[in-house]
CSV table of C-alpha atoms in Angstrom, one decimal:
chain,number,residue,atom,x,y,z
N,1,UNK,CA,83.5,-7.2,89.1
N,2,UNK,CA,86.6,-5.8,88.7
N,3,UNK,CA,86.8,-2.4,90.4
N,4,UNK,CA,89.4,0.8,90.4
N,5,UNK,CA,90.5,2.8,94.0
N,6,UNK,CA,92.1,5.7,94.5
N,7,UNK,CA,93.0,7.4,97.3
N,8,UNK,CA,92.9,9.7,99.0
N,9,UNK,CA,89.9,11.3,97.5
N,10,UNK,CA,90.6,15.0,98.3
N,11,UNK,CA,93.9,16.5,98.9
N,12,UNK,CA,94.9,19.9,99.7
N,13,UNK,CA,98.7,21.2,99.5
N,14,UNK,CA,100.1,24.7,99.7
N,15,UNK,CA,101.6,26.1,96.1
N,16,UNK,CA,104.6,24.5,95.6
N,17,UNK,CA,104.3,21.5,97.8
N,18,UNK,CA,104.4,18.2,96.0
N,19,UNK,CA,101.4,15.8,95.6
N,20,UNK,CA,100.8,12.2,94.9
N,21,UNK,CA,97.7,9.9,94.3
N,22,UNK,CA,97.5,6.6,94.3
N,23,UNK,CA,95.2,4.3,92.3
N,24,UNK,CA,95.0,-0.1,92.4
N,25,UNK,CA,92.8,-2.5,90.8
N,26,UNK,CA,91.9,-5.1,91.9
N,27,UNK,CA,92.7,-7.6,88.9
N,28,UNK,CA,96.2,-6.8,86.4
N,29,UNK,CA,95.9,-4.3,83.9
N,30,UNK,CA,97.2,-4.6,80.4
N,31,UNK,CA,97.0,-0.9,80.6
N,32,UNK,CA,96.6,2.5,82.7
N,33,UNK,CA,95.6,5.7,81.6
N,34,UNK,CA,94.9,9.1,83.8
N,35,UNK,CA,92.7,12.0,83.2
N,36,UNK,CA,92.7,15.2,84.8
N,37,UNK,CA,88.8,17.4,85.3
N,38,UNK,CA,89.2,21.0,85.7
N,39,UNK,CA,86.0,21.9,87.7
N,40,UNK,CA,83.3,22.0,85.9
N,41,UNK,CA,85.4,20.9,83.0
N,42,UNK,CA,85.4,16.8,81.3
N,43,UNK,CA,87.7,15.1,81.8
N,44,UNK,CA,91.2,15.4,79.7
N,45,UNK,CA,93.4,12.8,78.3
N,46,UNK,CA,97.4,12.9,80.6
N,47,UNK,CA,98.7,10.2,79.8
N,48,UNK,CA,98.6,6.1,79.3
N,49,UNK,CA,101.0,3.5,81.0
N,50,UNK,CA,101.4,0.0,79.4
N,51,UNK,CA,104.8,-1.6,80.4
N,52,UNK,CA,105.4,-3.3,83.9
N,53,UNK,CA,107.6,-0.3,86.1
N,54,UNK,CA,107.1,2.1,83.1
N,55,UNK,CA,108.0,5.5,84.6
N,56,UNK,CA,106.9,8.9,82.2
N,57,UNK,CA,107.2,12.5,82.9
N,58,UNK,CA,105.6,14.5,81.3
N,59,UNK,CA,106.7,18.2,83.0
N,60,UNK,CA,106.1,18.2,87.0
N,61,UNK,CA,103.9,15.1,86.6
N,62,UNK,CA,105.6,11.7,87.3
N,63,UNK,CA,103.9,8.7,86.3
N,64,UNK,CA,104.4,4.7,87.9
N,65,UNK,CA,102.8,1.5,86.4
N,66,UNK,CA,104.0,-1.1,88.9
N,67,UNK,CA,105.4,-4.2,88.7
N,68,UNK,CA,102.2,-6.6,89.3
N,69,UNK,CA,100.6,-4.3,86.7
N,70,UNK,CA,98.1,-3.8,89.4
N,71,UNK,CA,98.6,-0.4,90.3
N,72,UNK,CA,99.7,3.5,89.6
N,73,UNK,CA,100.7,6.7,90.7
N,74,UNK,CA,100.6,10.2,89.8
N,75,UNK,CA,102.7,12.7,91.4
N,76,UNK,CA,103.1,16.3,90.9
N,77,UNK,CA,106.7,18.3,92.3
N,78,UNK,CA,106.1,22.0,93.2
N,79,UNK,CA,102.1,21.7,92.7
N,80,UNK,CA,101.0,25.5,91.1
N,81,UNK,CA,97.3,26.4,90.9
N,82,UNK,CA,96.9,25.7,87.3
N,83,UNK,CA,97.3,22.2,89.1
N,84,UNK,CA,93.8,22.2,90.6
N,85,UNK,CA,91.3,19.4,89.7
N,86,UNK,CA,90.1,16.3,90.1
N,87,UNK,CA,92.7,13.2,88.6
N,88,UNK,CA,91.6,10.0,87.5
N,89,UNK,CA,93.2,6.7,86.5
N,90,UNK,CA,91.3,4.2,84.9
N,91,UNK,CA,91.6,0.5,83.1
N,92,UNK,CA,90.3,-0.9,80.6
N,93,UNK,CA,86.8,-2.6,80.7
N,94,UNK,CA,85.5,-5.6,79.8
N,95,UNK,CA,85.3,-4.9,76.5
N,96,UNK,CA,87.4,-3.7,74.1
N,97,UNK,CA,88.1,0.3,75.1
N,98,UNK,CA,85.4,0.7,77.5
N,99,UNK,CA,87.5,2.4,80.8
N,100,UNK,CA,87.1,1.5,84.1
N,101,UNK,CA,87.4,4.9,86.2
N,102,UNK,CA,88.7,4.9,89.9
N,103,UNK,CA,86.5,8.1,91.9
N,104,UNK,CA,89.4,10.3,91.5
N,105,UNK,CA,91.5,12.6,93.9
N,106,UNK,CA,90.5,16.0,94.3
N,107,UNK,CA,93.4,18.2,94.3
N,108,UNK,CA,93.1,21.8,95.3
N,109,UNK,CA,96.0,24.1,95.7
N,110,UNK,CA,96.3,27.3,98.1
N,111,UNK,CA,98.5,29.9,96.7
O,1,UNK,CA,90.3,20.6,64.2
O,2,UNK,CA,87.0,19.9,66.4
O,3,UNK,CA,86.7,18.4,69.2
O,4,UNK,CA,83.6,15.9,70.4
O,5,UNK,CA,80.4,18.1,71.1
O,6,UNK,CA,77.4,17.2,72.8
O,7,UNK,CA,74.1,19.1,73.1
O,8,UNK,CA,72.5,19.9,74.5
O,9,UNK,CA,74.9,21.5,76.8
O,10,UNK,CA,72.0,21.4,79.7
O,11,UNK,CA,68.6,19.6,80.0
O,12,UNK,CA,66.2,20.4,82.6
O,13,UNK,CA,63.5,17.6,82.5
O,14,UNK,CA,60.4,16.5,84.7
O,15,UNK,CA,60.4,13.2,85.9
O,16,UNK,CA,58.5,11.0,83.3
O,17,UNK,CA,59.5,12.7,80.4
O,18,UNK,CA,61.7,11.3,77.4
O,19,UNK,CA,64.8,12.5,76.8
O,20,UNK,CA,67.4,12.7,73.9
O,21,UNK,CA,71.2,13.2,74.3
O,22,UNK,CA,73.6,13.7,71.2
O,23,UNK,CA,77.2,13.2,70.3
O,24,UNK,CA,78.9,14.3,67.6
O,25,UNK,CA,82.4,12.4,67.9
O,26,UNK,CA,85.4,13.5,66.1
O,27,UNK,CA,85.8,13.2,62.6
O,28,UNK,CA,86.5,9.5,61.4
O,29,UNK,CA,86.6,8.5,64.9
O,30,UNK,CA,84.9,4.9,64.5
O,31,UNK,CA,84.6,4.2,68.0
O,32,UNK,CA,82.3,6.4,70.8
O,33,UNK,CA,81.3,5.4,74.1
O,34,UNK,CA,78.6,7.1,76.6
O,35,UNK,CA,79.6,7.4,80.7
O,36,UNK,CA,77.7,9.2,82.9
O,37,UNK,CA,79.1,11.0,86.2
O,38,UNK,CA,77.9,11.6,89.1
O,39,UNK,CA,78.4,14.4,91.4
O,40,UNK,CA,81.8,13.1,93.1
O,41,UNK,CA,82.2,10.0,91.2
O,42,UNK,CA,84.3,8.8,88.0
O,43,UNK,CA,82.7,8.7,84.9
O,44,UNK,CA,80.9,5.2,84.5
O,45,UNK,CA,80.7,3.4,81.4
O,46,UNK,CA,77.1,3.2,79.9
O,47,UNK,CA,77.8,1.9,76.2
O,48,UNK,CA,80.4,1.5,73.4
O,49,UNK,CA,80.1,1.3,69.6
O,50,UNK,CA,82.3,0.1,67.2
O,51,UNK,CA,80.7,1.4,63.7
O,52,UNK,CA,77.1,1.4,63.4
O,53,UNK,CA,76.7,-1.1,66.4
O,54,UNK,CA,76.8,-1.4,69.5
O,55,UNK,CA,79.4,-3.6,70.3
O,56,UNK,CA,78.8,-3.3,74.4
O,57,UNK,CA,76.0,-2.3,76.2
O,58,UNK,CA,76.9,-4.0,79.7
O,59,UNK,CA,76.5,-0.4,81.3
O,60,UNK,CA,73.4,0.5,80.2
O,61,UNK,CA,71.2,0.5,83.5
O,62,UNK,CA,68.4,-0.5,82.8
O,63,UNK,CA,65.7,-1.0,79.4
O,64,UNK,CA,64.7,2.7,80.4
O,65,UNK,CA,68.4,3.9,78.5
O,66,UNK,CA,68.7,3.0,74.4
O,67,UNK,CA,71.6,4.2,72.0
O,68,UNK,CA,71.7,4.5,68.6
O,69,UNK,CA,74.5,5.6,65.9
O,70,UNK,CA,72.2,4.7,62.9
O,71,UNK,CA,75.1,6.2,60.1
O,72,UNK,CA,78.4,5.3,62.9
O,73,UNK,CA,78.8,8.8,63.4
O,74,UNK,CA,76.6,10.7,65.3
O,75,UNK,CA,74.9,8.9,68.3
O,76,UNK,CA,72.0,10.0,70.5
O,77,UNK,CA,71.7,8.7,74.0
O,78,UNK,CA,67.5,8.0,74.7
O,79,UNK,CA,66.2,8.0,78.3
O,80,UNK,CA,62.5,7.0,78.6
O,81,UNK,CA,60.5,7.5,81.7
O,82,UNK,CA,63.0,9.7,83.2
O,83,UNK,CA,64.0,9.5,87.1
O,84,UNK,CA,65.1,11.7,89.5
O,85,UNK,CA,68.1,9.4,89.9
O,86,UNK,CA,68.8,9.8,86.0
O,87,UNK,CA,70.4,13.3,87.1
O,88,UNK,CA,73.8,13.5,86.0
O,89,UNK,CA,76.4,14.6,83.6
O,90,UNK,CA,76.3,11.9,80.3
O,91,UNK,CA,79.6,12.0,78.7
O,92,UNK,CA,80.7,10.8,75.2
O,93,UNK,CA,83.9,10.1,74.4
O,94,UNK,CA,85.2,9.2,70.8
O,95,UNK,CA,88.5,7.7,69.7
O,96,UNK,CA,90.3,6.2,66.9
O,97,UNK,CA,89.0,2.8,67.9
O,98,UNK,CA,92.3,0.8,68.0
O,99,UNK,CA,92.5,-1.0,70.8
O,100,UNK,CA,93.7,1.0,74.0
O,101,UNK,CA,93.5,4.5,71.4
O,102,UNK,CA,92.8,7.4,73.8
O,103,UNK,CA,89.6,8.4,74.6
O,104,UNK,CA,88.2,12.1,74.1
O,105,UNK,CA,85.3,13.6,75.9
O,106,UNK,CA,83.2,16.1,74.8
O,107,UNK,CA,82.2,18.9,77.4
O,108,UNK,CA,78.8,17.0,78.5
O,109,UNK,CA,75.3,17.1,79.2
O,110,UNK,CA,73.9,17.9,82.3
O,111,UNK,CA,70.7,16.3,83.1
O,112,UNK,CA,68.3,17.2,85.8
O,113,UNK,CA,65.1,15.7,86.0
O,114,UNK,CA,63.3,17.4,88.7
């Protein structure tokens, strides 16, 4: 079936040190949305990708659909500690709406 | 305006025992989906409802887990003969329901089944 990976699954930067996660699936995509989960939190609506090498910012976050529709990144300049959580991208299901998550990225930020 | 909310917010059950989940999605939100999560996992997809109906129930795991939205508002999540391995965070998420529409999640339901 079709499946979602990201990587890597934790990361850990000093504030202000940028940070990037990477997510592919393994069939094309007619779309890509992330999420970010504070801890202890559910997860949050970012953003959603639907164009082949669409690029959006939204702030410090800069967001990639690629090409082959096939996969995405996320990447944060000058992480702060508001930063902190676990990111998800995920893809539509089988059906109509139903998401696809990858496992996430843990990111946690030292100050 | 409100956001989806789920109670209870916690559920402490004993294996065995029947258990109800419920979802109140955003108002006029015509589609809501349940995912559970795991403790360092994504959310996984356990149900979707278009309306009244369910119009996917692939990720349902077995006949132990029903769903109902009897008035396409409101939904409750049923677990029979809960499990130890039933322990999770259930999730419902509600959203517009056009195709693609962003997904809101409500805060959650942790379930322990001890």
């Amino acid at each position: 079936g079709q499946q979602v990976m990201q990587i890597p699954q934790y990361q850990h930067v000093q504030e202000g040190e940028d940070f990037t996660t990477y997510c592919n699936s393994s069939t094309t995509l007619s779309n890509i949305q992330w999420y970010k989960q504070r801890p202890g939190g559910h997860p949050v609506f970012l953003i959603q990708l639907v164009k082949s090498g669409e690029v959006k910012k939204q702030k410090r976050l800069t967001f990639q659909f690629g090409e082959a529709k096939k996969n995405s990144s996320l990447h944060i300049t000058a992480t702060q500690t508001t930063d902190v959580g676990t990111y998800f991208c995920a893809g539509p299901g089988g059906s109509q709406g139903n998401l696809i998550f990858g496992k996430g990225t843990k990111l946690s930020v030292k100050p | 305006g409100a956001g989806v909310s789920q109670t209870p917010s916690n559920k402490v059950t004993e294996k065995g025992k029947y258990v109800e989940l419920r979802c109140d999605p955003i108002s006029g939100h015509t589609a809501l989906y349940w995912y559970r999560q795991s403790l360092g996992q994504g959310p996984e997809f356990l149900i979707y409802f278009q309306g009244t109906g369910a119009a996917d129930d692939s990720g349902l795991p077995n006949d132990r887990f029903f769903a109902v939205r009897p008035e396409g508002s409101v939904s409750t999540l049923k677990i029979q003969r809960t499990e130890r391995g039933d322990s999770a965070v259930y999730l419902c998420a509600s959203s517009s329901g056009l195709a693609g529409g962003t997904q809101y999640f409500g805060p959650g339901t942790r379930l322990t089944v001890l």
